[in-house]
Tab-separated table of C-alpha atoms in Angstrom:
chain	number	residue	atom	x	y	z
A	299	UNK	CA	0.000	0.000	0.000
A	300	UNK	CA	1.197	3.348	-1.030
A	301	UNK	CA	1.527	5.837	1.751
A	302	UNK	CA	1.468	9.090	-0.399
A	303	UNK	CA	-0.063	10.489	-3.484
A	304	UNK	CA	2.313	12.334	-5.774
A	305	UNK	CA	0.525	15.133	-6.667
A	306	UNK	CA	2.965	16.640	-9.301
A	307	UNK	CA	2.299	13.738	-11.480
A	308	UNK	CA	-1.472	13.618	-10.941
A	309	UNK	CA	-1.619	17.428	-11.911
A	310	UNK	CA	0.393	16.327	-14.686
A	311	UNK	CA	-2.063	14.101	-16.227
A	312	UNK	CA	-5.561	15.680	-15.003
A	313	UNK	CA	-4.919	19.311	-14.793
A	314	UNK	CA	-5.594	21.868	-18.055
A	315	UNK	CA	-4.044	21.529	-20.430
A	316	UNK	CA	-3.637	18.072	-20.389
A	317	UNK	CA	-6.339	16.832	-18.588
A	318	UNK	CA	-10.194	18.243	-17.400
A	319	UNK	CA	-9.509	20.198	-14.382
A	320	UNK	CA	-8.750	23.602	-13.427
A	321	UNK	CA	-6.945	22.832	-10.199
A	322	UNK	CA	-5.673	19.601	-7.809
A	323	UNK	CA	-4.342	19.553	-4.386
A	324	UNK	CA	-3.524	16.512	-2.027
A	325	UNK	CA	-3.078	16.493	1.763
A	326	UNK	CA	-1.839	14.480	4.186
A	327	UNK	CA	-4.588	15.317	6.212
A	328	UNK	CA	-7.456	17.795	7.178
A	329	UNK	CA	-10.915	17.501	9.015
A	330	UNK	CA	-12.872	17.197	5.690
A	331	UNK	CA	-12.385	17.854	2.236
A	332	UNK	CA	-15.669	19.177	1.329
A	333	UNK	CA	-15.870	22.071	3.516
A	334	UNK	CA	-12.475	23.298	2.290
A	335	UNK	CA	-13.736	23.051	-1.323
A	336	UNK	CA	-17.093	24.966	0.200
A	337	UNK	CA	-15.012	27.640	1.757
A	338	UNK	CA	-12.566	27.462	-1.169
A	339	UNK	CA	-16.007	27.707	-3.396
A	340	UNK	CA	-17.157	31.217	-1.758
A	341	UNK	CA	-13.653	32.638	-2.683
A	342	UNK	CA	-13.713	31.533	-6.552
A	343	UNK	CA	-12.290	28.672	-6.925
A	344	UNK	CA	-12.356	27.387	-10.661
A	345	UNK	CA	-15.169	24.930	-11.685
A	346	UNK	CA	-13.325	21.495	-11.472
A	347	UNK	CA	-11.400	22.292	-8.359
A	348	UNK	CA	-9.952	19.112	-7.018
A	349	UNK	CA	-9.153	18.569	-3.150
A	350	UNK	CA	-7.931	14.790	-2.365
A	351	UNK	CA	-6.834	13.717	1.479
A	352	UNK	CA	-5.339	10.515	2.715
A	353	UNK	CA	-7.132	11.104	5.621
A	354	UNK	CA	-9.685	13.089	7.261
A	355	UNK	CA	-10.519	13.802	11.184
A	356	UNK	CA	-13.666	15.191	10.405
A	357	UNK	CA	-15.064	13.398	7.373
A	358	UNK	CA	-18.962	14.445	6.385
A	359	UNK	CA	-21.596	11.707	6.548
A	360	UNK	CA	-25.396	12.815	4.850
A	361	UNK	CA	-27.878	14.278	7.358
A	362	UNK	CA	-25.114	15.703	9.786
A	363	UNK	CA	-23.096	12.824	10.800
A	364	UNK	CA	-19.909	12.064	10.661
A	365	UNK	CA	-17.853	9.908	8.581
A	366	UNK	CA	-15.280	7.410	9.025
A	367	UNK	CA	-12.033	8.514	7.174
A	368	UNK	CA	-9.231	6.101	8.585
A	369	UNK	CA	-5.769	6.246	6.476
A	370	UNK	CA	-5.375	3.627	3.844
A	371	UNK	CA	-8.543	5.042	1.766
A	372	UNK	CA	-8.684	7.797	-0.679
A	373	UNK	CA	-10.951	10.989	0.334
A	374	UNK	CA	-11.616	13.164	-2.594
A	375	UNK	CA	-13.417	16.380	-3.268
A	376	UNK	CA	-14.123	17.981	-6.894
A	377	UNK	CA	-15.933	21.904	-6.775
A	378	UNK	CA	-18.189	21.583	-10.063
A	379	UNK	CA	-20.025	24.819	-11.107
A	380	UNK	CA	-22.167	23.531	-14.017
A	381	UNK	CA	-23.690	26.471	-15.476
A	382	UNK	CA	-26.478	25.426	-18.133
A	383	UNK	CA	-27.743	22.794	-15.558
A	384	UNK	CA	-31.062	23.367	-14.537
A	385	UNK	CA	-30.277	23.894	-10.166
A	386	UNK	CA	-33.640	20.279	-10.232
A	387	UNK	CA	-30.720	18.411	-12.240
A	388	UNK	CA	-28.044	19.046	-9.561
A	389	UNK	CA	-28.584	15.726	-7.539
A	390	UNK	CA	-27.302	14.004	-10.538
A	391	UNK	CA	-24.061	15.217	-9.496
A	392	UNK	CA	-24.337	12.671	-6.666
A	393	UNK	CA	-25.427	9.925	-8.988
A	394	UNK	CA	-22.860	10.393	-11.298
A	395	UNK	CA	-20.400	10.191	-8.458
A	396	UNK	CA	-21.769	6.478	-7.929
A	397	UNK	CA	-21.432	5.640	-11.588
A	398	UNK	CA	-17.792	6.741	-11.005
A	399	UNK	CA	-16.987	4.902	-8.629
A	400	UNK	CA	-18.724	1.401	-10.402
A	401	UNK	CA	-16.068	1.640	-13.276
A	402	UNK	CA	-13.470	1.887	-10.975
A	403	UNK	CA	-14.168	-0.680	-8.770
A	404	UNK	CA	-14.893	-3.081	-12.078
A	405	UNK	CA	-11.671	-1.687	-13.422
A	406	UNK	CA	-9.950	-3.597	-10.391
A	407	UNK	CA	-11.745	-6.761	-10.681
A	408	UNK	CA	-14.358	-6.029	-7.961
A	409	UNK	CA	-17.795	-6.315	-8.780
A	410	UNK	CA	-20.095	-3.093	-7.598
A	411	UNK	CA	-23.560	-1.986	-7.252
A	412	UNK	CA	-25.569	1.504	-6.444
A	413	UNK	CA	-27.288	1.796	-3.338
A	414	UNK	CA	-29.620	4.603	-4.098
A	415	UNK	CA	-28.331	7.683	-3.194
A	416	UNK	CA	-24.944	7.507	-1.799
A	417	UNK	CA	-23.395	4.059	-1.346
A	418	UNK	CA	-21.165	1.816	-2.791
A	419	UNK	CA	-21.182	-1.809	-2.630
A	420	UNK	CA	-19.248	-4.753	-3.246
A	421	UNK	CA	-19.963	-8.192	-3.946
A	422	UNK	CA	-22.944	-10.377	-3.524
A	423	UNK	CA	-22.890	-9.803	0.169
A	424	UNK	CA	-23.497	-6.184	-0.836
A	425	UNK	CA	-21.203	-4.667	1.699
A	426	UNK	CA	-20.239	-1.183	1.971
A	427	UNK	CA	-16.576	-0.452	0.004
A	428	UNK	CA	-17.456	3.704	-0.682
A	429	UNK	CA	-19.778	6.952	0.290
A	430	UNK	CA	-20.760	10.159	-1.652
A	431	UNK	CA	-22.062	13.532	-0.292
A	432	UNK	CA	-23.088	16.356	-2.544
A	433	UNK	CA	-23.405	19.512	-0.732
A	434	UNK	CA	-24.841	22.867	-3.174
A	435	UNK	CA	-22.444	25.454	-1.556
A	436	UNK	CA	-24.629	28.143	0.445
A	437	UNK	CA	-24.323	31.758	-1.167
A	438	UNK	CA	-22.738	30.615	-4.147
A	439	UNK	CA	-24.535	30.149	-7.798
A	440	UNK	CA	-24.846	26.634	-9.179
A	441	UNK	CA	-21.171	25.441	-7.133
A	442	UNK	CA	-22.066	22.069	-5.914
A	443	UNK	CA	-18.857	19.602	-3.805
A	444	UNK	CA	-19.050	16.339	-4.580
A	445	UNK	CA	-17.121	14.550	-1.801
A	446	UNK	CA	-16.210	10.832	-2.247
A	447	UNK	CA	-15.050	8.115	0.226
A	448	UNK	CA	-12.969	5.101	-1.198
A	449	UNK	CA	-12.205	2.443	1.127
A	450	UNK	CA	-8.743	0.943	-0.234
A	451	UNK	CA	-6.102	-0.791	2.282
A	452	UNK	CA	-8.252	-3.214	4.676
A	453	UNK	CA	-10.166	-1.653	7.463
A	454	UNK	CA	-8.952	-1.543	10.937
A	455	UNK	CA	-11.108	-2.685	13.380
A	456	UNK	CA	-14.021	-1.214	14.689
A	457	UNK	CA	-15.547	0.442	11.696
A	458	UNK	CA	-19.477	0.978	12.623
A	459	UNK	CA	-21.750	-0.378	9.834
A	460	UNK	CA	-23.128	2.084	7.833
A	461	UNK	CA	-26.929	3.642	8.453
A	462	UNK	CA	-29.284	0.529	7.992
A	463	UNK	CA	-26.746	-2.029	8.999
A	464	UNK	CA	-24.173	-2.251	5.632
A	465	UNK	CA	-21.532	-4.198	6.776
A	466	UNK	CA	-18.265	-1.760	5.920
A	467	UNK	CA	-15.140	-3.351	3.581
A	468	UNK	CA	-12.534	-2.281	0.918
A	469	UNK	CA	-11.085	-2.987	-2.004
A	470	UNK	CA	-8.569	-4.828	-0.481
A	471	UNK	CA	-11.057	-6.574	1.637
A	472	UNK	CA	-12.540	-8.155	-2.040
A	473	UNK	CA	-9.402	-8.761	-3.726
A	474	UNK	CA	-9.359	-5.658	-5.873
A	475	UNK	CA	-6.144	-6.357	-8.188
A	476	UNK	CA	-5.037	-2.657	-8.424
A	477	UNK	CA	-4.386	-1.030	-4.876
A	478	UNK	CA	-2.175	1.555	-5.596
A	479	UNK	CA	-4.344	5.517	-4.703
A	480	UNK	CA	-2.242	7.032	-7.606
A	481	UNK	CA	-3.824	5.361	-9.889
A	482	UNK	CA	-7.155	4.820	-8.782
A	483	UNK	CA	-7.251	8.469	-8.460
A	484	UNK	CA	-6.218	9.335	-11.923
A	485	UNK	CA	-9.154	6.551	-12.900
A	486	UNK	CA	-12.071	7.920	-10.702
A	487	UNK	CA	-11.461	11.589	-11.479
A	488	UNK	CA	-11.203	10.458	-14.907
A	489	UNK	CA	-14.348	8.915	-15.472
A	490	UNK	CA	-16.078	11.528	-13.009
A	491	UNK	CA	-14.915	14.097	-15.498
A	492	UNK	CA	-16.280	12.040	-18.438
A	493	UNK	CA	-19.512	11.116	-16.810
A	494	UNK	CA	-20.129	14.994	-16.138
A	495	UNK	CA	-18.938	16.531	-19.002
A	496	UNK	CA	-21.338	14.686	-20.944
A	497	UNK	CA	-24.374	15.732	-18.507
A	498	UNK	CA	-23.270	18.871	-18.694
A	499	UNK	CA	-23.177	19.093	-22.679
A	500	UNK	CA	-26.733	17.276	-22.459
A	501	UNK	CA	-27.828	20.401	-19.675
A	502	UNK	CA	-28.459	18.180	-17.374
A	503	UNK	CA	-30.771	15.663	-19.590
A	504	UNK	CA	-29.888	12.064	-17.645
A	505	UNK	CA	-31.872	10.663	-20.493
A	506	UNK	CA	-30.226	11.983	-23.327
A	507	UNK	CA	-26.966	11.303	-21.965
A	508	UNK	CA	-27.202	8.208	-21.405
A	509	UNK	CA	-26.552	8.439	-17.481
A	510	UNK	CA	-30.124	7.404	-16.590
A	511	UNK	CA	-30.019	3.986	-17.954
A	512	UNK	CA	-26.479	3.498	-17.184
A	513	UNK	CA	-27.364	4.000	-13.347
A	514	UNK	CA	-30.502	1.808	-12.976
A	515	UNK	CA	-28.346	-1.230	-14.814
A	516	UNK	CA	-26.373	-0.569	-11.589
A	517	UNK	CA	-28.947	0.277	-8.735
A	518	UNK	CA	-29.145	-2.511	-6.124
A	519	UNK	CA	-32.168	-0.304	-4.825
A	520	UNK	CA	-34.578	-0.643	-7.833
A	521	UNK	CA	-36.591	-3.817	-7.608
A	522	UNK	CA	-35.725	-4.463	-3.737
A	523	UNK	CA	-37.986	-4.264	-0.838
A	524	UNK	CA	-36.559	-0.910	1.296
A	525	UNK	CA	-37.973	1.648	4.378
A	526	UNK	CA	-37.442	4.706	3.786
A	527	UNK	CA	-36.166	6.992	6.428
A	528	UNK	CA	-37.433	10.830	5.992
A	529	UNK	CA	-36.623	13.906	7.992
A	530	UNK	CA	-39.201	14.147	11.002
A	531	UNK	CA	-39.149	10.596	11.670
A	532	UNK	CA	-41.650	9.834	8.698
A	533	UNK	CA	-40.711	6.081	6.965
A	534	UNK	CA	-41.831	4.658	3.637
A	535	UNK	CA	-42.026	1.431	3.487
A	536	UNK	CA	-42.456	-0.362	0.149
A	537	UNK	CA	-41.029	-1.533	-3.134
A	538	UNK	CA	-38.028	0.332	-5.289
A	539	UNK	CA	-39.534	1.233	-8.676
A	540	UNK	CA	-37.385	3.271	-10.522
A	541	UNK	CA	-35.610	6.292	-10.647
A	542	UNK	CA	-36.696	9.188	-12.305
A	543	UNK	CA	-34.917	11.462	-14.839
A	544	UNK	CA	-34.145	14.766	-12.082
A	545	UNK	CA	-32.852	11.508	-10.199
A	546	UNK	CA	-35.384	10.705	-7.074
A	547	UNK	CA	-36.446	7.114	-5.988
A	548	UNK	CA	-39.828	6.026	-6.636
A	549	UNK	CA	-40.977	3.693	-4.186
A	550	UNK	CA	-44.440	1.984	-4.112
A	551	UNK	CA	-46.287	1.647	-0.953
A	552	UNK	CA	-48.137	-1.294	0.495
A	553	UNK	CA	-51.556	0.316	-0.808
A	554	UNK	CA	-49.787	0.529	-4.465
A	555	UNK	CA	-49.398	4.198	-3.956
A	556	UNK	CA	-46.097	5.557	-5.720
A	557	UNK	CA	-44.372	7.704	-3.573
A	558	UNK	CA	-41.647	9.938	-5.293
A	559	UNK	CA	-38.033	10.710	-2.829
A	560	UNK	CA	-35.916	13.240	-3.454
A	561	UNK	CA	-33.751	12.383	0.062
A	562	UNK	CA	-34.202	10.164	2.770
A	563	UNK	CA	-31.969	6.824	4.306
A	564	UNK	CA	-32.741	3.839	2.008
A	565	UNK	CA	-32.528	0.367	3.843
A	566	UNK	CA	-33.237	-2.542	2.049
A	567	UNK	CA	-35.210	-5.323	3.851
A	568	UNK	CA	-33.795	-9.052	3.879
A	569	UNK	CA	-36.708	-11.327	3.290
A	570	UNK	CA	-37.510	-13.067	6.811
């Protein structure tokens, strides 16, 4: 396992005018590289402004919680400021994200799936190997961070599962065949930039570019039995349907009501 990033040769091969982005940093450390991109977003940072960490002490988890950024993963931040995209396409950002990371992981041998909206997992025991948080920066037009976690080097012990019970893993866990965080870097922001740039071209249009299919052929959600956790304690319980082209969940209810979700904790329900 590597224990640095070189990032003179990532810049070399990703940053204008060789490669997609504007800008790319990588730290040894910091609390969490989305709210530096934020902050660095309300100063002008360039659209495609990369932040990666080796760890974090203060890694951001959906709904206010925190997330666990031990060393041995790769924590990764990219400032995207898609003008052209209708603000109701934004969430895609987070999808996209998840498609991402599915290329990479297959890249390396591992097999991966979509856990509608954020999560990562690997294998048929459908464990969690990655997380994604999209935050639309407060005060500042159409500047969304997308923050991923990749779990590389095998966890230490004592990981917590993930909200509704995902048993936590990495790469190495599976047997991924390519461990090395330069390279699966230079691969994820790769086919992040790829992914985007043609939802972007398309303004946003998940149909027309392709993205919407792409992600359902993915989804480990649609089709399963889940509970949906919304703000206020409210629940959904029901059956994964489909999602829809500005990217929510439609789930079906027990009186074969469909019930549209734009956020919420998915769980999916073992049969008993």
């Amino acid at each position: 396992m590597d224990t640095a990033l070189d990032a003179e040769a990532l810049r070399a091969r990703l940053v204008a005018p060789n490669g997609p982005y504007a800008a790319l940093d990588v730290v040894a450390s910091t609390a969490s590289t989305n709210a530096d991109l934020a902050k660095a977003a309300t100063e002008g940072a360039a659209d495609r402004t990369v932040l990666i960490a080796l760890e974090q002490s203060a890694g951001q988890g959906r709904r206010g919680r925190t997330w666990s950024s031990p060393p041995g993963g790769l924590y990764v931040s990219v400032l995207f400021r898609p003008s052209g995209v209708p603000p109701k396409q934004l969430p895609w950002l987070n999808l996209i994200a998840g498609l991402a990371l599915v290329r990479v992981a297959r890249s390396v041998g591992v097999e991966a799936s979509l856990k509608w909206p954020n999560d990562l997992l690997f294998g048929p025991k459908a464990e969690k190997g990655a997380g994604i948080l999209s935050e639309i920066t407060a005060g500042v037009a159409q500047a969304v961070v997308v923050g991923i976690g990749l779990n590389v080097a095998k966890l230490p012990d004592g990981v917590q599962p993930a909200p509704g019970g995902l048993a936590p893993t990495s790469l190495e866990d599976v047997g991924a065949a390519e461990l090395d965080r330069g390279e699966l870097a230079f691969r994820l922001l790769t086919e992040l930039a790829v992914l985007e740039g043609v939802w972007r071209k398309n303004g946003g249009d998940a149909v027309e570019s392709g993205l919407l299919e792409e992600y359902q052929e993915h989804s480990a959600t649609v089709g399963e039995r889940v509970r949906v956790e919304l703000s206020g304690g409210v629940q959904v319980l029901g059956t994964a349907q489909r999602i829809e082209p500005d990217g929510t969940l439609v789930v079906r209810g027990s009186d074969g009501v469909d019930h549209g979700v734009s956020a919420g904790d998915v769980v999916h329900l073992r049969p008993a």
